[in-house]
Short mmCIF file of C-alpha atoms and ligand atoms in Angstrom, two decimals:
data_model
loop_
_atom_site.label_atom_id
_atom_site.label_comp_id
_atom_site.label_asym_id
_atom_site.label_seq_id
_atom_site.Cartn_x
_atom_site.Cartn_y
_atom_site.Cartn_z
CA MET A 1 0.04 0.04 -0.07
CA ARG A 2 1.41 3.74 -0.20
CA ILE A 3 0.20 6.62 1.13
CA ALA A 4 1.13 10.36 1.94
CA MET A 5 1.09 11.82 5.00
CA ILE A 6 0.70 15.83 4.85
CA GLY A 7 2.32 17.68 7.84
CA THR A 8 5.92 16.16 9.08
CA GLY A 9 5.69 17.37 12.28
CA TYR A 10 5.23 15.19 15.99
CA VAL A 11 2.64 13.12 14.39
CA GLY A 12 3.16 13.17 11.00
CA LEU A 13 6.88 12.01 11.17
CA VAL A 14 6.23 9.57 13.87
CA SER A 15 3.10 7.86 12.38
CA GLY A 16 4.88 8.17 9.06
CA ALA A 17 7.87 6.03 10.15
CA CYS A 18 5.36 3.88 11.93
CA PHE A 19 3.72 3.64 8.76
CA SER A 20 6.46 2.23 6.77
CA GLU A 21 7.82 0.14 9.43
CA PHE A 22 4.36 -2.00 8.79
CA GLY A 23 5.78 -2.21 5.31
CA VAL A 24 3.37 0.52 3.77
CA THR A 25 5.13 3.28 1.13
CA VAL A 26 4.77 6.44 2.56
CA THR A 27 5.87 9.74 1.32
CA CYS A 28 6.40 12.14 4.29
CA VAL A 29 5.29 16.01 2.88
CA ASP A 30 5.71 19.19 4.59
CA LYS A 31 5.21 23.37 2.85
CA ASP A 32 8.30 23.72 5.40
CA ALA A 33 11.90 23.52 3.07
CA GLY A 34 14.14 23.51 5.75
CA LYS A 35 12.09 20.51 7.34
CA ILE A 36 12.27 18.36 4.60
CA ASP A 37 15.54 19.64 3.10
CA ARG A 38 17.05 18.02 6.44
CA LEU A 39 14.74 15.02 6.59
CA ASN A 40 16.47 14.04 3.27
CA ARG A 41 19.85 15.01 4.45
CA GLY A 42 19.56 12.21 7.04
CA GLU A 43 18.51 14.72 10.39
CA ILE A 44 15.89 14.66 12.44
CA PRO A 45 14.00 18.10 12.69
CA ILE A 46 12.63 17.11 16.49
CA TYR A 47 13.83 15.45 19.26
CA GLU A 48 12.00 12.05 19.65
CA PRO A 49 13.35 8.77 20.93
CA GLY A 50 14.38 6.34 18.37
CA LEU A 51 13.02 8.23 15.64
CA ASP A 52 16.44 8.75 14.29
CA GLU A 53 16.75 4.99 13.56
CA LEU A 54 13.44 4.34 12.50
CA VAL A 55 13.53 7.06 10.17
CA ALA A 56 17.13 5.77 8.72
CA LYS A 57 16.33 1.52 8.85
CA ASN A 58 12.72 2.37 6.28
CA VAL A 59 15.04 4.89 4.53
CA LYS A 60 17.07 2.64 3.22
CA ALA A 61 14.35 0.11 2.62
CA GLY A 62 12.91 2.59 0.00
CA ARG A 63 9.11 2.14 1.84
CA LEU A 64 9.79 6.30 3.56
CA SER A 65 10.46 9.12 1.45
CA PHE A 66 10.33 12.78 1.91
CA SER A 67 8.53 15.48 -0.10
CA LEU A 68 8.29 19.13 -1.22
CA ASP A 69 5.27 18.40 -3.71
CA LEU A 70 2.30 17.33 -2.14
CA ALA A 71 0.10 17.27 -5.50
CA ALA A 72 2.81 14.53 -6.62
CA SER A 73 2.89 12.58 -3.58
CA VAL A 74 -0.61 12.18 -3.22
CA ALA A 75 -1.30 10.78 -6.83
CA ASP A 76 -1.01 6.98 -6.38
CA ALA A 77 -1.26 7.08 -2.74
CA ASP A 78 -4.31 4.47 -1.78
CA ALA A 79 -4.57 6.95 0.96
CA VAL A 80 -3.85 10.45 2.19
CA PHE A 81 -3.54 11.74 6.33
CA ILE A 82 -3.63 14.90 7.25
CA ALA A 83 -1.20 15.93 10.23
CA VAL A 84 -1.05 19.18 9.87
CA GLY A 85 -1.26 21.94 13.60
CA THR A 86 -4.31 22.48 14.55
CA PRO A 87 -3.37 26.03 17.26
CA SER A 88 -5.57 27.43 19.25
CA ARG A 89 -7.36 30.74 16.88
CA ARG A 90 -5.79 33.69 18.38
CA GLY A 91 -8.53 35.67 20.37
CA ASP A 92 -11.18 32.86 20.83
CA GLY A 93 -9.32 29.32 21.53
CA HIS A 94 -11.25 27.57 18.70
CA ALA A 95 -9.20 25.27 16.81
CA ASP A 96 -7.55 26.56 14.08
CA LEU A 97 -8.24 24.82 10.82
CA SER A 98 -7.35 26.80 8.21
CA TYR A 99 -3.88 24.65 7.95
CA VAL A 100 -6.74 21.38 7.67
CA TYR A 101 -8.75 22.99 4.72
CA GLY A 102 -5.99 24.39 2.82
CA ALA A 103 -4.50 20.76 2.61
CA ALA A 104 -7.88 19.22 2.07
CA GLU A 105 -7.82 21.71 -1.05
CA GLU A 106 -4.20 21.17 -2.31
CA ILE A 107 -5.01 17.10 -1.67
CA ALA A 108 -8.00 17.51 -3.66
CA ARG A 109 -6.15 18.73 -6.76
CA GLY A 110 -3.49 16.37 -6.57
CA ILE A 111 -5.31 12.29 -6.24
CA ASN A 112 -6.20 10.69 -9.34
CA ASP A 113 -7.96 7.37 -8.32
CA TYR A 114 -10.35 6.49 -5.47
CA THR A 115 -8.15 7.59 -2.35
CA VAL A 116 -9.19 7.94 1.38
CA VAL A 117 -8.77 11.34 2.77
CA VAL A 118 -8.06 11.06 6.36
CA THR A 119 -7.67 13.43 9.30
CA LYS A 120 -5.34 12.22 12.07
CA SER A 121 -4.83 15.97 12.93
CA THR A 122 -7.09 16.49 16.11
CA VAL A 123 -10.16 18.38 15.07
CA PRO A 124 -13.42 19.54 16.42
CA VAL A 125 -16.23 17.57 15.29
CA GLY A 126 -18.16 18.62 11.51
CA THR A 127 -14.41 18.90 10.51
CA GLY A 128 -14.14 15.40 8.48
CA ARG A 129 -17.54 16.99 6.39
CA GLU A 130 -15.89 20.25 5.63
CA VAL A 131 -12.96 17.63 4.20
CA ALA A 132 -15.32 16.06 1.96
CA ARG A 133 -17.07 19.04 1.15
CA ILE A 134 -14.32 20.99 -0.18
CA ILE A 135 -12.55 18.11 -1.69
CA ARG A 136 -16.05 17.63 -3.46
CA LYS A 137 -16.46 21.06 -4.59
CA THR A 138 -12.61 21.33 -5.94
CA ARG A 139 -13.12 18.35 -7.68
CA PRO A 140 -16.39 16.81 -8.53
CA ASP A 141 -14.99 14.25 -10.76
CA VAL A 142 -12.66 12.28 -8.41
CA GLU A 143 -13.78 9.32 -6.42
CA PHE A 144 -12.84 9.57 -2.89
CA GLY A 145 -13.96 8.34 0.88
CA VAL A 146 -13.01 10.45 4.19
CA ALA A 147 -12.55 9.07 7.52
CA SER A 148 -11.47 10.12 11.17
CA ASN A 149 -8.39 8.18 12.56
CA PRO A 150 -7.30 10.30 15.53
CA GLU A 151 -3.77 10.13 17.14
CA PHE A 152 -3.01 9.37 20.62
CA LEU A 153 0.82 9.20 20.88
CA ARG A 154 2.54 11.03 23.17
CA GLU A 155 5.67 12.98 22.71
CA GLY A 156 8.81 11.25 24.12
CA SER A 157 7.39 8.03 23.76
CA ALA A 158 5.73 8.42 20.45
CA ILE A 159 6.81 5.09 18.92
CA GLY A 160 5.84 2.76 21.35
CA ASP A 161 2.59 4.03 21.29
CA PHE A 162 1.98 3.94 17.68
CA LEU A 163 3.21 0.77 17.44
CA ARG A 164 1.24 -0.74 20.40
CA PRO A 165 -2.02 1.62 21.19
CA ASP A 166 -4.36 0.86 23.25
CA ARG A 167 -6.89 1.25 20.57
CA VAL A 168 -7.13 2.62 17.62
CA VAL A 169 -10.19 4.90 16.73
CA ILE A 170 -11.44 5.17 13.06
CA GLY A 171 -14.30 6.98 11.87
CA THR A 172 -15.57 6.80 8.46
CA ASP A 173 -19.65 6.39 7.02
CA SER A 174 -18.07 4.24 4.06
CA ASP A 175 -17.56 0.69 3.68
CA ARG A 176 -14.50 1.14 0.76
CA ALA A 177 -12.86 3.55 3.23
CA ARG A 178 -13.02 1.78 6.22
CA ALA A 179 -11.69 -1.57 4.84
CA VAL A 180 -8.83 0.79 3.40
CA MET A 181 -7.71 1.36 6.70
CA ARG A 182 -8.15 -1.59 8.18
CA ALA A 183 -5.72 -2.97 5.66
CA LEU A 184 -3.20 0.05 6.75
CA TYR A 185 -3.54 -1.17 10.81
CA ARG A 186 -3.53 -4.77 9.83
CA PRO A 187 -0.17 -5.37 11.77
CA LEU A 188 -1.65 -4.64 14.83
CA TYR A 189 -4.39 -7.38 14.99
CA LEU A 190 -1.53 -9.34 15.73
CA ILE A 191 -1.10 -7.56 18.95
CA GLU A 192 -5.09 -8.13 19.29
CA THR A 193 -4.93 -3.87 19.04
CA PRO A 194 -8.95 -2.80 20.27
CA ILE A 195 -10.49 -1.29 16.50
CA VAL A 196 -13.10 1.16 17.61
CA MET A 197 -14.76 1.74 14.39
CA THR A 198 -17.30 4.61 14.51
CA SER A 199 -18.99 7.23 12.33
CA LEU A 200 -16.55 10.59 11.48
CA GLU A 201 -18.40 12.69 14.71
CA THR A 202 -17.68 10.41 17.24
CA ALA A 203 -13.86 9.54 16.31
CA GLU A 204 -13.73 13.23 16.20
CA LEU A 205 -15.28 13.72 19.39
CA ILE A 206 -13.59 10.66 21.23
CA LYS A 207 -9.92 12.63 20.91
CA TYR A 208 -11.49 15.16 22.56
CA ALA A 209 -13.05 13.71 25.24
CA ALA A 210 -10.31 11.57 25.77
CA ASN A 211 -7.71 15.02 26.48
CA THR A 212 -10.11 16.93 28.44
CA PHE A 213 -10.51 13.73 30.41
CA LEU A 214 -6.89 13.41 31.06
CA ALA A 215 -6.23 17.04 31.60
CA THR A 216 -9.35 16.85 34.21
CA LYS A 217 -7.52 14.31 35.79
CA ILE A 218 -4.44 16.18 36.21
CA THR A 219 -6.40 19.18 37.67
CA PHE A 220 -8.23 16.76 40.38
CA ILE A 221 -4.72 15.86 41.58
CA ASN A 222 -3.23 19.24 41.74
CA GLU A 223 -6.08 20.61 43.57
CA ILE A 224 -5.78 17.37 46.26
CA ALA A 225 -2.12 18.19 46.16
CA ASP A 226 -3.04 22.13 47.25
CA LEU A 227 -5.61 20.35 49.91
CA CYS A 228 -2.70 18.37 50.65
CA GLU A 229 -0.14 20.71 51.82
CA LYS A 230 -2.71 22.63 54.04
CA VAL A 231 -3.85 19.94 56.18
CA GLY A 232 -0.50 18.07 56.70
CA ALA A 233 -1.40 14.70 54.07
CA ASP A 234 0.99 13.31 51.64
CA VAL A 235 -0.27 13.39 47.76
CA HIS A 236 1.43 10.34 46.74
CA ASP A 237 -0.17 7.95 49.25
CA VAL A 238 -3.72 9.66 48.36
CA ALA A 239 -3.00 8.91 44.48
CA LYS A 240 -1.85 5.33 45.41
CA GLY A 241 -4.79 5.17 47.90
CA ILE A 242 -7.26 6.17 45.10
CA GLY A 243 -5.53 4.98 41.79
CA LEU A 244 -5.36 1.45 43.32
CA ASP A 245 -9.64 1.50 42.68
CA GLY A 246 -9.71 0.20 38.72
CA ARG A 247 -12.02 3.14 38.32
CA ILE A 248 -9.70 5.38 38.92
CA GLY A 249 -7.06 3.74 37.84
CA LYS A 250 -2.68 5.08 38.68
CA LYS A 251 -1.77 6.81 35.77
CA PHE A 252 -2.38 10.61 35.22
CA LEU A 253 -2.33 11.22 39.38
CA HIS A 254 1.15 12.99 39.59
CA PRO A 255 0.75 16.44 40.85
CA GLY A 256 2.52 19.52 39.40
CA PRO A 257 2.97 22.45 37.72
CA GLY A 258 0.12 22.29 35.88
CA TYR A 259 -0.70 20.34 32.13
CA GLY A 260 1.06 22.28 29.26
CA GLY A 261 2.56 20.75 25.88
CA SER A 262 0.82 21.07 22.38
CA CYS A 263 -2.26 19.62 23.21
CA PHE A 264 -3.99 19.41 26.45
CA PRO A 265 -4.21 23.29 26.94
CA LYS A 266 -5.30 23.55 23.01
CA ASP A 267 -7.79 20.69 23.18
CA THR A 268 -9.33 22.04 26.57
CA LEU A 269 -9.82 25.19 25.21
CA ALA A 270 -11.75 24.17 22.00
CA LEU A 271 -13.48 21.59 23.47
CA VAL A 272 -15.21 23.94 25.20
CA ARG A 273 -15.65 26.26 22.61
CA THR A 274 -17.30 23.50 20.57
CA ALA A 275 -19.64 22.86 23.38
CA GLN A 276 -20.49 26.66 24.40
CA ASP A 277 -21.95 26.41 20.36
CA TYR A 278 -23.80 23.53 20.67
CA GLY A 279 -25.49 24.91 23.49
CA SER A 280 -24.23 21.97 25.68
CA PRO A 281 -21.62 24.07 27.73
CA LEU A 282 -18.87 21.53 29.53
CA ARG A 283 -18.38 23.63 32.95
CA ILE A 284 -16.46 21.32 34.20
CA VAL A 285 -13.87 21.66 32.02
CA GLU A 286 -14.27 25.46 31.57
CA THR A 287 -13.50 25.05 35.35
CA VAL A 288 -10.45 22.47 34.54
CA VAL A 289 -9.06 25.65 31.84
CA ASP A 290 -9.10 27.98 34.45
CA ILE A 291 -7.74 26.31 37.18
CA ASN A 292 -4.92 25.17 35.38
CA ASP A 293 -4.00 29.01 33.69
CA LYS A 294 -4.13 30.31 37.25
CA ARG A 295 -1.88 27.30 38.49
CA LYS A 296 0.92 28.11 36.10
CA LYS A 297 1.11 31.43 36.91
CA SER A 298 0.79 30.81 40.67
CA MET A 299 4.30 28.17 40.41
CA ALA A 300 6.42 31.51 40.56
CA ASP A 301 5.06 32.03 43.88
CA ARG A 302 6.09 29.26 45.26
CA ILE A 303 9.26 29.91 44.30
CA VAL A 304 9.43 33.33 45.17
CA GLU A 305 8.24 32.39 49.23
CA ALA A 306 11.31 29.58 49.45
CA CYS A 307 13.58 32.34 48.90
CA GLY A 308 12.14 34.26 51.82
CA GLY A 309 9.68 36.54 49.70
CA ASP A 310 11.89 38.27 47.58
CA VAL A 311 14.15 37.61 44.35
CA ASP A 312 15.17 40.70 43.24
CA GLY A 313 18.62 40.31 42.48
CA LYS A 314 18.55 36.87 43.26
CA THR A 315 19.61 33.81 40.84
CA ILE A 316 17.52 31.11 40.40
CA ALA A 317 18.45 27.61 38.69
CA VAL A 318 15.73 26.36 36.35
CA LEU A 319 16.44 22.94 35.68
CA GLY A 320 14.54 21.68 32.95
CA VAL A 321 11.96 24.02 30.40
CA THR A 322 10.48 21.56 28.63
CA PHE A 323 6.22 20.68 29.38
CA LYS A 324 7.22 17.01 30.29
CA PRO A 325 11.17 15.36 29.99
CA ASN A 326 12.34 13.22 26.37
CA THR A 327 10.68 15.87 24.26
CA ASP A 328 11.65 19.49 22.85
CA ASP A 329 8.10 20.15 22.73
CA MET A 330 8.01 24.52 24.06
CA ARG A 331 4.49 24.73 23.24
CA ASP A 332 2.58 25.77 26.51
CA SER A 333 5.03 24.81 29.00
CA PRO A 334 4.67 25.78 32.53
CA SER A 335 8.26 27.79 32.47
CA LEU A 336 6.81 29.99 30.02
CA ASP A 337 4.70 31.17 32.36
CA ILE A 338 7.23 31.17 35.30
CA ILE A 339 10.77 32.31 34.38
CA PRO A 340 8.94 36.03 32.97
CA ALA A 341 7.07 35.93 36.13
CA LEU A 342 10.46 35.49 38.01
CA GLN A 343 12.56 38.13 35.95
CA ALA A 344 9.52 40.49 36.37
CA LYS A 345 10.39 40.44 40.21
CA GLY A 346 13.78 41.02 39.12
CA ALA A 347 15.35 37.23 39.39
CA VAL A 348 18.12 36.66 37.32
CA ILE A 349 17.50 33.09 35.47
CA ARG A 350 20.36 30.89 34.96
CA ALA A 351 18.50 27.34 33.00
CA PHE A 352 19.60 23.95 31.38
CA ASP A 353 17.09 21.83 29.46
CA PRO A 354 18.73 18.63 27.88
CA ALA A 355 16.78 18.71 24.39
CA GLY A 356 14.17 22.02 24.56
CA GLN A 357 17.37 24.93 25.06
CA HIS A 358 17.04 25.66 21.42
CA GLU A 359 13.93 26.10 20.97
CA ALA A 360 13.54 28.02 24.41
CA GLU A 361 16.23 30.32 23.60
CA LYS A 362 13.79 32.11 20.99
CA LEU A 363 10.70 31.92 23.95
CA LEU A 364 12.81 33.16 26.94
CA PRO A 365 14.59 36.01 26.35
CA GLY A 366 17.20 37.33 29.46
CA VAL A 367 17.92 33.88 30.70
CA THR A 368 21.06 32.92 30.62
CA TRP A 369 21.77 29.25 28.87
CA CYS A 370 24.27 26.48 30.32
CA GLY A 371 25.87 23.33 29.15
CA ASP A 372 24.93 21.47 32.25
CA THR A 373 23.18 21.08 35.12
CA TYR A 374 25.94 22.01 37.60
CA GLU A 375 27.50 24.42 35.33
CA THR A 376 23.50 26.32 36.30
CA LEU A 377 23.80 25.77 39.84
CA GLU A 378 26.78 28.22 40.23
CA GLY A 379 25.79 31.22 42.30
CA ALA A 380 22.37 30.10 42.88
CA SER A 381 20.14 31.18 45.60
CA VAL A 382 17.59 28.36 44.88
CA ILE A 383 17.11 25.19 42.36
CA ALA A 384 13.87 25.46 40.45
CA LEU A 385 13.02 21.95 39.34
CA LEU A 386 10.57 22.34 36.45
CA THR A 387 10.92 19.26 34.40
CA GLU A 388 11.89 15.63 35.59
CA TRP A 389 14.42 14.75 33.49
CA ASN A 390 16.31 11.80 34.09
CA GLU A 391 19.11 14.00 34.50
CA PHE A 392 17.75 16.32 37.14
CA ARG A 393 17.03 12.76 39.31
CA VAL A 394 19.93 11.70 40.52
CA LEU A 395 21.99 15.54 41.25
CA ASP A 396 24.97 15.11 43.94
CA PHE A 397 23.91 17.26 46.66
CA LYS A 398 27.15 18.20 47.61
CA ARG A 399 28.52 19.13 45.17
CA ALA A 400 25.34 21.77 44.30
CA ARG A 401 26.06 23.10 47.99
CA GLU A 402 29.28 24.08 47.20
CA LEU A 403 28.51 25.97 43.40
CA MET A 404 25.43 27.83 45.11
CA LYS A 405 24.78 30.29 47.56
CA THR A 406 22.01 29.03 49.64
CA PRO A 407 20.96 25.14 49.50
CA VAL A 408 17.46 25.49 48.74
CA LEU A 409 15.50 23.23 45.89
CA VAL A 410 12.11 24.00 44.56
CA ASP A 411 10.58 20.97 43.57
CA LEU A 412 7.45 21.11 41.05
CA ARG A 413 7.40 17.39 40.21
CA ASN A 414 8.61 15.98 42.97
CA VAL A 415 11.41 13.93 42.28
CA TYR A 416 13.03 13.76 45.46
CA ASN A 417 11.99 13.13 48.60
CA PRO A 418 11.43 15.65 51.73
CA ASP A 419 13.16 13.22 54.05
CA ASP A 420 16.38 12.79 51.87
CA MET A 421 16.52 16.57 51.09
CA GLU A 422 16.32 17.65 54.67
CA MET A 423 19.26 14.79 55.00
CA ALA A 424 21.17 16.48 52.40
CA GLY A 425 21.15 20.11 54.05
CA PHE A 426 18.57 21.66 51.56
CA ALA A 427 15.61 23.64 52.12
CA TYR A 428 12.63 22.03 50.01
CA THR A 429 9.49 23.09 48.80
CA CYS A 430 7.53 20.25 46.67
CA VAL A 431 4.12 19.61 45.97
CA GLY A 432 0.98 18.01 47.72
CA ARG A 433 4.40 17.55 50.75
CA PRO A 434 5.07 18.79 53.36
CA SER A 435 7.82 21.37 52.74
CA ARG A 436 10.90 20.79 54.83
CA TYR A 437 13.28 24.32 56.22
P1 NAD B 501 3.40 20.15 14.48
O1 NAD B 501 3.40 21.63 14.30
O2 NAD B 501 4.56 19.61 14.84
O3 NAD B 501 3.44 19.49 12.78
C1 NAD B 501 2.92 20.21 11.80
C2 NAD B 501 3.52 20.16 10.38
O4 NAD B 501 2.11 20.60 9.56
C3 NAD B 501 4.37 21.52 10.22
O5 NAD B 501 5.93 20.56 10.23
C4 NAD B 501 3.54 22.18 9.16
O6 NAD B 501 4.67 22.96 8.74
C5 NAD B 501 3.01 21.30 8.64
N1 NAD B 501 2.24 21.94 7.24
C6 NAD B 501 1.26 22.66 7.74
N2 NAD B 501 0.15 22.92 6.55
C7 NAD B 501 0.83 22.21 5.96
C8 NAD B 501 0.35 21.69 4.51
N3 NAD B 501 -0.66 22.35 3.81
N4 NAD B 501 1.01 21.07 3.78
C9 NAD B 501 2.55 20.46 4.15
N5 NAD B 501 2.74 20.39 5.61
C10 NAD B 501 1.57 21.22 6.15
O7 NAD B 501 2.12 19.84 14.98
P2 NAD B 501 1.73 17.96 15.43
O8 NAD B 501 2.38 18.33 17.29
O9 NAD B 501 2.79 17.17 14.94
O10 NAD B 501 -0.12 17.79 15.71
C11 NAD B 501 -0.31 17.61 14.78
C12 NAD B 501 -1.62 17.35 14.96
O11 NAD B 501 -1.70 16.62 15.63
C13 NAD B 501 -2.43 18.48 15.31
O12 NAD B 501 -4.03 18.59 15.23
C14 NAD B 501 -2.75 17.84 17.32
O13 NAD B 501 -3.54 18.48 18.13
C15 NAD B 501 -2.89 16.51 17.19
N6 NAD B 501 -1.49 15.31 17.58
C16 NAD B 501 -0.39 16.23 18.22
C17 NAD B 501 0.28 15.69 19.26
C18 NAD B 501 1.37 15.88 19.95
O14 NAD B 501 1.98 15.07 20.75
N7 NAD B 501 2.08 16.68 19.21
C19 NAD B 501 -0.32 14.17 19.91
C20 NAD B 501 -1.68 13.54 19.13
C21 NAD B 501 -2.13 14.35 18.48
#
């Protein structure tokens, strides 16, 4: 089989490489010439563990290629996947569908025989029907089907998530399109992956319902963490105590500075807007969005408090700026709220991130970027641990104390244990557990 993947970002590149691993012939298309150039030179434009080997292997086998030429790439494809961005529209929070609709029009101009046009991007209910309308209008002569196939991979573990998913969701009204999609995902039948076959609208809604549910779970445990601090309870024990109940589940009960990243913030907001438009408001999700926004902003206050209420002229060593480890994605990362708020209070920021630094430099002016963890700590009054990269999990606190002005750690990811930190001679603030001064 032959497919084209339109949009070669975190989702398109991983999905394209994984389909080629299944034996499908894949052309990944992007309009960003720099990205395609790099890929054709054998470079991977994003940080995603294992992606370089997977891409190199399938390029070598002749199953995976990269192109700027959308029309040529879709001409012989059995299916064309739209995996372009759907960011928040400026001003109102609706998903910006201009890239999706633009791609649909270009695809329509390029296809010849029967082709299934699949939306992999996260798109609001009704988008698939609009994609069909655009194609029909642009090319009344051509036979095609439309399907929704939302993607659930997570940055940082994207390849494993794609190759061994909890489920695959396929929404379409067409038997012919369904057969093509089944054939593409056939390799996953061997590992008995559940396939949810449904309508276009349902598939589109499943993706938003999943992401908003997860964002709600995170927000719930974050609020429980705040309460734990007030009453002297330990949020990790609470999470364990509730998570062992199979109806609740253990995952996504880790407290922190608020969810960020390229999906949860924009998807929660977009679902809120869709629900309002249809006169069926999702008040839980509206509240989640509001709580999370405020939480991210309030995290700087914790750091100020740990510094005795004043950071003016003090050096803060920030470890990690990406929204989670194992990615270079900076979109809506809590660090984008926390660092400017500290700078506004007069703090001097030194920072280090193992993969996100290049992207972060453009977004966080005035920060001194360091080459490694210990260089970051030089002369600092406090460490602010914002992302739980592996290399921040076993710090040499003796060395840290020697480098720093005062031994203070604000651990917004609860990587460390309050007792151990007391032993290491650090004043320690974390989330949802008693702090040690
Ligand atoms: P991204 O910004 O990394 O990549 C999108 C790419 O599409 C860019 O390289 C852009 O140049 C390209 N593009 C835009 N219009 C194009 C066109 N007409 N022709 C060719 N290329 C075009 O985005 P992403 O993170 O991969 O997300 C893509 C979609 O997948 C979004 O809807 C997102 O919500 C969804 N999603 C993302 C993740 C994730 O973890 N990033 C997970 C699941 C779903």
